[in-house]
Short mmCIF file of C-alpha atoms in Angstrom, two decimals:
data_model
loop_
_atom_site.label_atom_id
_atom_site.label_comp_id
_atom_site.label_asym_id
_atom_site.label_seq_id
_atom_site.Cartn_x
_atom_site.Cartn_y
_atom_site.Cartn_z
CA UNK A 1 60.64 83.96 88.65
CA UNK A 2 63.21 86.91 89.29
CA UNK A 3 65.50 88.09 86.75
CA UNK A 4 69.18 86.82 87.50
CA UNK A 5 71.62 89.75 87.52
CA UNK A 6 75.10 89.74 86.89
CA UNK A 7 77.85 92.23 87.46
CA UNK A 8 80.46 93.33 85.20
CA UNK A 9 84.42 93.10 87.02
CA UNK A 10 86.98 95.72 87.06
CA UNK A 11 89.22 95.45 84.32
CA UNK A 12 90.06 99.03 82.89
CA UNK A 13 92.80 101.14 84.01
CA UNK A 14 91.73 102.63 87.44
CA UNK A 15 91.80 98.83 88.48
CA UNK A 16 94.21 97.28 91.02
CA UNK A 17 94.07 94.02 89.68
CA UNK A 18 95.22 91.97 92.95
CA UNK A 19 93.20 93.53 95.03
CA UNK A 20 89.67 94.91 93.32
CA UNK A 21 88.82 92.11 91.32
CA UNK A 22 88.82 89.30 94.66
CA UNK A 23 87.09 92.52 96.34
CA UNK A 24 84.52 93.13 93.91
CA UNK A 25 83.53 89.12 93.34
CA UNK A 26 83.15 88.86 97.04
CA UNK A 27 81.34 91.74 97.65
CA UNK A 28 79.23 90.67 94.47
CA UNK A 29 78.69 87.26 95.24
CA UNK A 30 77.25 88.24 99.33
CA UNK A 31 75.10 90.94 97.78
CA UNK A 32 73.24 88.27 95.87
CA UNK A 33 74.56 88.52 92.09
CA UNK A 34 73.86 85.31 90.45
CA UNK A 35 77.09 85.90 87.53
CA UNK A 36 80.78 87.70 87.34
CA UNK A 37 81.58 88.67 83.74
CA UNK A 38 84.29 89.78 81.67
CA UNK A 39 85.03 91.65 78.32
CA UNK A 40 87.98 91.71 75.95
CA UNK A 41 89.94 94.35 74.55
CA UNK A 42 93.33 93.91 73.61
CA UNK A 43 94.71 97.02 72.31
CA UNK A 44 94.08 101.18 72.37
CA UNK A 45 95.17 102.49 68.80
CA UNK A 46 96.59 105.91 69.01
CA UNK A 47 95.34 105.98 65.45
CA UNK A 48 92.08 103.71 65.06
CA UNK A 49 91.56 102.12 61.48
CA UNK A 50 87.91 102.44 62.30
CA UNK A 51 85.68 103.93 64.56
CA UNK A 52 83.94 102.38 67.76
CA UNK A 53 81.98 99.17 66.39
CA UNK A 54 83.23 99.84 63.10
CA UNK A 55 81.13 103.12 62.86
CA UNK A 56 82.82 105.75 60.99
CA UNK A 57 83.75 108.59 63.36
CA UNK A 58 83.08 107.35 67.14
CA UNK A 59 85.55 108.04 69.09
CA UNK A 60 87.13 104.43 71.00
CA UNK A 61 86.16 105.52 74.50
CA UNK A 62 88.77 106.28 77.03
CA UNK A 63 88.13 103.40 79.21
CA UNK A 64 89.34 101.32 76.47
CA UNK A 65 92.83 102.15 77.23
CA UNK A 66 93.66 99.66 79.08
CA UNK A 67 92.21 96.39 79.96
CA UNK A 68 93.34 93.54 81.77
CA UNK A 69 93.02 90.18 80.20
CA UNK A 70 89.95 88.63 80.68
CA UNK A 71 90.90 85.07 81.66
CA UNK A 72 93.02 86.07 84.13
CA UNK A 73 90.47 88.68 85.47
CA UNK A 74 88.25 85.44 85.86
CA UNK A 75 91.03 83.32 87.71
CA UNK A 76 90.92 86.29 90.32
CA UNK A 77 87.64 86.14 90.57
CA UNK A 78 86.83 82.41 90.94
CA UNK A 79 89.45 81.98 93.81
CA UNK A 80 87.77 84.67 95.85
CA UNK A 81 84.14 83.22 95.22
CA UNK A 82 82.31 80.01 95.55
CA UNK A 83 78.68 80.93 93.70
CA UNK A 84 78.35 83.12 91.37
CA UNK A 85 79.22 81.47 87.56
CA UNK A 86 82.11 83.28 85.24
CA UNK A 87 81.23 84.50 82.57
CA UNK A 88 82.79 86.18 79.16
CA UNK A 89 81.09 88.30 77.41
CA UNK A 90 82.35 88.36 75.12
CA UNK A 91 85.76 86.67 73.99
CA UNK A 92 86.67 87.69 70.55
CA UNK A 93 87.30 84.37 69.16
CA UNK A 94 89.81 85.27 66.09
CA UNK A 95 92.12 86.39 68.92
CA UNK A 96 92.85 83.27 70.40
CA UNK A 97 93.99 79.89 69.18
CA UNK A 98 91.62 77.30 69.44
CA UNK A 99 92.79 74.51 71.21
CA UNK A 100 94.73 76.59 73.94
CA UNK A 101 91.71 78.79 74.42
CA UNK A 102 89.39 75.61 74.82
CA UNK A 103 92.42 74.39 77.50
CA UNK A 104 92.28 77.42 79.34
CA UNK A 105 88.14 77.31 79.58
CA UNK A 106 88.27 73.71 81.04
CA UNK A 107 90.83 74.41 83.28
CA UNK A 108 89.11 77.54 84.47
CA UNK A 109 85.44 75.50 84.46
CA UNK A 110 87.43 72.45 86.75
CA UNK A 111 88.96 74.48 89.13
CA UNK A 112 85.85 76.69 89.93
CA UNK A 113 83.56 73.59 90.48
CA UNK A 114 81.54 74.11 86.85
CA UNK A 115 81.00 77.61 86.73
CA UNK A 116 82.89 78.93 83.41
CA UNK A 117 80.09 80.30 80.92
CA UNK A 118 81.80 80.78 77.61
CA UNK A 119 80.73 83.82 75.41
CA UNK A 120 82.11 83.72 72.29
CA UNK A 121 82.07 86.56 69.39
CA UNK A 122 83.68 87.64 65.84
CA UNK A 123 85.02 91.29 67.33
CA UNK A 124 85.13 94.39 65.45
CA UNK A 125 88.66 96.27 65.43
CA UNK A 126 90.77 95.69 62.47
CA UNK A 127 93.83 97.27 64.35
CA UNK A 128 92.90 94.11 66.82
CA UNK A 129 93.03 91.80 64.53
CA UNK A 130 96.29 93.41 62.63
CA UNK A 131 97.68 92.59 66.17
CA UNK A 132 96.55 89.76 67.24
CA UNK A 133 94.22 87.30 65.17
CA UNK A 134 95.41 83.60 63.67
CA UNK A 135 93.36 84.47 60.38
CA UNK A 136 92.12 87.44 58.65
CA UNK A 137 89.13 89.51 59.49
CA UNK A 138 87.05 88.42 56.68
CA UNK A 139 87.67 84.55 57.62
CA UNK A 140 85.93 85.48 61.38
CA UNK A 141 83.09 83.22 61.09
CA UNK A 142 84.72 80.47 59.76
CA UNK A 143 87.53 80.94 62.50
CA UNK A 144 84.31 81.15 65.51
CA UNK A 145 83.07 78.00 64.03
CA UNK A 146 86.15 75.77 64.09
CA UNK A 147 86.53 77.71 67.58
CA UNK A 148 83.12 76.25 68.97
CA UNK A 149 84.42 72.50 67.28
CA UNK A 150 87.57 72.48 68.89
CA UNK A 151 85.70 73.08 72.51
CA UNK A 152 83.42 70.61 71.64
CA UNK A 153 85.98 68.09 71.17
CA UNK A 154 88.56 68.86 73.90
CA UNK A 155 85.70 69.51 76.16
CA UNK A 156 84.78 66.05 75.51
CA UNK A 157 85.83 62.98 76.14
CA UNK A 158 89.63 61.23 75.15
CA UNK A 159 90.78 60.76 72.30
CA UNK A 160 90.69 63.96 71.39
CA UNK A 161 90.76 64.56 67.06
CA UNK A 162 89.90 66.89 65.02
CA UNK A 163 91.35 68.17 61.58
CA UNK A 164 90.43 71.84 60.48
CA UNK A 165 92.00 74.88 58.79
CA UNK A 166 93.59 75.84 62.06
CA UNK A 167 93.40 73.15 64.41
CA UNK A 168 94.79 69.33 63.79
CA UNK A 169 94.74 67.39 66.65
CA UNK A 170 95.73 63.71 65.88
CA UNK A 171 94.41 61.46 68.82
CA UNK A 172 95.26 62.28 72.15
CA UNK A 173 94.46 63.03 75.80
CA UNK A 174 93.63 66.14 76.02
CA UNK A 175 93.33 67.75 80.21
CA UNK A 176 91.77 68.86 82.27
CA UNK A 177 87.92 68.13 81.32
CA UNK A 178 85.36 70.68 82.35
CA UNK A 179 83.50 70.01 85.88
CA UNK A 180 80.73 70.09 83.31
CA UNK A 181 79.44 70.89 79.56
CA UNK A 182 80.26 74.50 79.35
CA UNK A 183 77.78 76.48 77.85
CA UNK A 184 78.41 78.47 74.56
CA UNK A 185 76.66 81.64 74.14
CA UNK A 186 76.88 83.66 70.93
CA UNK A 187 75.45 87.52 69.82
CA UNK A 188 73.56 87.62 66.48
CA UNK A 189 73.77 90.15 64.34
CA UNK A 190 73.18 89.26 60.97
CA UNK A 191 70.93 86.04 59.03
CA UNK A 192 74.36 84.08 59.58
CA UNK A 193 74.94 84.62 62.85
CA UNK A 194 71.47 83.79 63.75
CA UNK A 195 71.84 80.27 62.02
CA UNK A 196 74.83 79.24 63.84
CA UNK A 197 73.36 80.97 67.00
CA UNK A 198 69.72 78.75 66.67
CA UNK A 199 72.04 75.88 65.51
CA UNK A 200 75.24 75.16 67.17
CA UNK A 201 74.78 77.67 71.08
CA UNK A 202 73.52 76.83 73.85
CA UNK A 203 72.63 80.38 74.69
CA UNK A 204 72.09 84.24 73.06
CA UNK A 205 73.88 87.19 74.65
CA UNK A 206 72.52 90.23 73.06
CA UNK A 207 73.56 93.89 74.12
CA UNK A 208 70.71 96.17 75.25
CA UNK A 209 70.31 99.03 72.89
CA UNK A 210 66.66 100.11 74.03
CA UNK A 211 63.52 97.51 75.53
CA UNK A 212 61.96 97.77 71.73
CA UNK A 213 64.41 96.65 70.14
CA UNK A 214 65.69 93.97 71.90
CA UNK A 215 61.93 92.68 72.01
CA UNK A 216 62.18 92.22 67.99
CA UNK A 217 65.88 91.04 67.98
CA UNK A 218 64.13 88.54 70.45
CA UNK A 219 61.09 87.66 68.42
CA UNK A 220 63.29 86.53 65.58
CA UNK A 221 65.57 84.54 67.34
CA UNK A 222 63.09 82.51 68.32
CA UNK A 223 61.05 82.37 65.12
CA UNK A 224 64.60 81.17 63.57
CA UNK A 225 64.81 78.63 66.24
CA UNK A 226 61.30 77.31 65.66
CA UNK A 227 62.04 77.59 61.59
CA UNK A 228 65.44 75.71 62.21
CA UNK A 229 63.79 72.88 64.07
CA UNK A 230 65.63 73.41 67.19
CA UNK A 231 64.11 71.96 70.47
CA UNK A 232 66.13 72.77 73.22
CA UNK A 233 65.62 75.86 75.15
CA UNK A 234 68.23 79.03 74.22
CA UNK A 235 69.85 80.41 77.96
CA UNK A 236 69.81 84.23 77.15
CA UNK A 237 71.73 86.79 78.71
CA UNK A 238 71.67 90.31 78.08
CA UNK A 239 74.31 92.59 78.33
CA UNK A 240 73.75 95.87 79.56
CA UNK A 241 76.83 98.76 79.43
CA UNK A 242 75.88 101.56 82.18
CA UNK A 243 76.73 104.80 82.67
CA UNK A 244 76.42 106.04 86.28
CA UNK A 245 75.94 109.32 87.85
CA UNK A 246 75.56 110.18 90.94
CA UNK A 247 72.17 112.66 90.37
CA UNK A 248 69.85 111.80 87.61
CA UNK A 249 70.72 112.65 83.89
CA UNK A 250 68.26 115.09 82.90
CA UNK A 251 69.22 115.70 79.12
CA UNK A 252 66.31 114.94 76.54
CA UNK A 253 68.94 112.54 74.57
CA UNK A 254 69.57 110.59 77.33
CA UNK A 255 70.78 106.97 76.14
CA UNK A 256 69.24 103.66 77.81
CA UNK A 257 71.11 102.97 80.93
CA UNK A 258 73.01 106.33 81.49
CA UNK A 259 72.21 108.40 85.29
CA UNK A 260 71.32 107.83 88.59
CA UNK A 261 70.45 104.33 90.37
CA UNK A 262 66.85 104.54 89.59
CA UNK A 263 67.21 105.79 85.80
CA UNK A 264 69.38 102.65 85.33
CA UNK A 265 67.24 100.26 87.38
CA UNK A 266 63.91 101.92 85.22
CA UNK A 267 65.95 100.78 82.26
CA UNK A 268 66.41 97.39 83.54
CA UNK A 269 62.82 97.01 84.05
CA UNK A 270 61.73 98.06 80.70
CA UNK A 271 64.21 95.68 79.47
CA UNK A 272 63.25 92.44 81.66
CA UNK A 273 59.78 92.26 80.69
CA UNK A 274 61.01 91.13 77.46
CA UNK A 275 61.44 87.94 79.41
CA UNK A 276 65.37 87.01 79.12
CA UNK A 277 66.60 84.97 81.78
CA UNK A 278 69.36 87.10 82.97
CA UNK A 279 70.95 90.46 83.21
CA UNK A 280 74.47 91.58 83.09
CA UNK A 281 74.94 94.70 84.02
CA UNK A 282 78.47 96.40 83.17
CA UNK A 283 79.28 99.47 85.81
CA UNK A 284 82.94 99.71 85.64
CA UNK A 285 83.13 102.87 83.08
CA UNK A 286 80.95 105.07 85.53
CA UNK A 287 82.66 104.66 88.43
CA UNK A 288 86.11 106.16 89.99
CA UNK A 289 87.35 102.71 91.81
CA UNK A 290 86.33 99.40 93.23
CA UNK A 291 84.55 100.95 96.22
CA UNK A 292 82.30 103.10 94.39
CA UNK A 293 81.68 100.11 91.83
CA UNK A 294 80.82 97.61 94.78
CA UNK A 295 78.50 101.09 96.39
CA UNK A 296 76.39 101.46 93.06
CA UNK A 297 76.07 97.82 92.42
CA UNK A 298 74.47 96.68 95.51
CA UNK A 299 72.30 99.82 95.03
CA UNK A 300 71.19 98.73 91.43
CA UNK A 301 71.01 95.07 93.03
CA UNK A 302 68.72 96.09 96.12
CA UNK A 303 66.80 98.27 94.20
CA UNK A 304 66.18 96.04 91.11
CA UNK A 305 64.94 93.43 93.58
CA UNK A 306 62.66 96.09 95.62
CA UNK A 307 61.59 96.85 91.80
CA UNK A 308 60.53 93.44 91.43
CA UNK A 309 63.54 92.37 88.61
#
């Protein structure tokens, strides 16, 4: 069975919110992409704590300068489609109170006929979570696990309870439900991680770093599943951040995923014989605007198929 792809939407500065993001989830949704995702980013420090990721040193990049909220960018997208399921990949739980943020989901999920795909993770950026967070950076996995019980609950059906460190919800009706159960997908990057992912997810959304790799980051997610007892099947999506060019990228350090159409869709390859169940492929940095986006994405898309992805 094919690979599903999914496409990354505009959300960085060059973007005209109004009208690229309906354009681009049309145009990706008649080309044949399965998924519409979106990423969060809340602020650009003009003097970063940390580096990218938390690495000492890397630069933030520039496209990080400004992005547009990633619920919203999802709203866009689902009244201009009628396929394709929303996806976040990832929302930065910390950032985002729990029982509004499970609201917003289900609202999102009943309105687009049961398409929301919720992708939940810890974040990174300390200046973020200066900004922005309801607890303290190293209370993150505590504050993603009473995250994933509040959905669970308000997701559900009424009453509505649940008592936690951030969260008390005495018993009430809590609206709109979901068209369906939305699925939770989680990263995992340490032993931790991995538990909660094999134990409380639906699904794993890893970021490609190189096909190797993400074959042994694979292997032990599913020797923790099988080690945990777990029986139902993990969804998996992979994330994949691209760098376009228009002619191939002929330097000998040349990263996964960075040149032409067929250097990325030779990445891709590589990367889907490791047998996850769907790609998400993330153009938006490469590009100059929404036309060139849609351009390079049905190219990756036709040629990916004609590739046999």
């Amino acid at each position: 069975m094919a690979t599903r792809l999914g496409l990354g939407l505009p959300q960085m500065k060059w973007t005209d919110l109004g009208r690229d993001v309906p354009d681009v989830a049309r145009a990706a949704e008649r080309t044949g992409f399965d998924s519409l995702w979106v990423f969060e980013r809340v602020l650009f420090p003009d003097l970063p704590t940390q580096g990218l990721f938390g690495v000492p040193g890397l630069p933030w990049p520039d496209s990080y300068r400004s992005v547009a909220d990633p619920l919203v960018t999802l709203t866009l997208a689902a009244a201009a489609t009628e396929r394709a399921r929303l996806g976040t990949s990832v929302l930065v739980a910390p950032l985002h109170v729990p029982l509004q943020l499970a609201r917003s989901l289900a609202s999102l999920d009943a309105a687009s006929g049961g398409r929301v795909v919720a992708g939940f993770g810890t974040g990174w950026s300390l200046d973020e979570y200066a900004a922005a967070s309801v607890a303290p950076f190293e209370r993150r996995g505590k504050v993603l696990d009473e995250l994933i019980d509040v959905c669970r609950a308000v997701w559900g059906p009424d009453p509505v309870a649940y008592e936690g460190e951030l969260t008390r919800i005495a018993s009430a009706e809590v609206g709109p439900k979901p068209a369906r159960p939305i699925p939770v997908l989680l990263p995992a990057s340490s032993p931790r991680a991995l538990r909660r992912l094999v134990d409380r997810a639906d699904g794993w959304m890893p970021v490609a770093t190189g096909a190797a790799a993400l074959a042994e980051q694979w292997r032990r997610v599913r020797d923790a599943a099988a080690e945990r007892g777990r029986e139902r099947p993990l969804r998996t999506v992979l994330r994949v951040n691209a760098r376009y060019t228009p002619e191939p990228y002929d330097g000998a350090d040349r990263s996964p995923f960075q040149g032409s159409v067929d250097q990325i869709v030779e990445d891709l390859a590589a990367h889907a014989e490791v047998g996850l169940e769907e790609i998400l492929v993330d153009l938006q940095s490469g590009v100059r605007d929404a036309k060139e986006l849609t351009d390079v994405a049905a190219e990756v898309y036709a040629a990916a198929r004609a590739a046999g992805i």
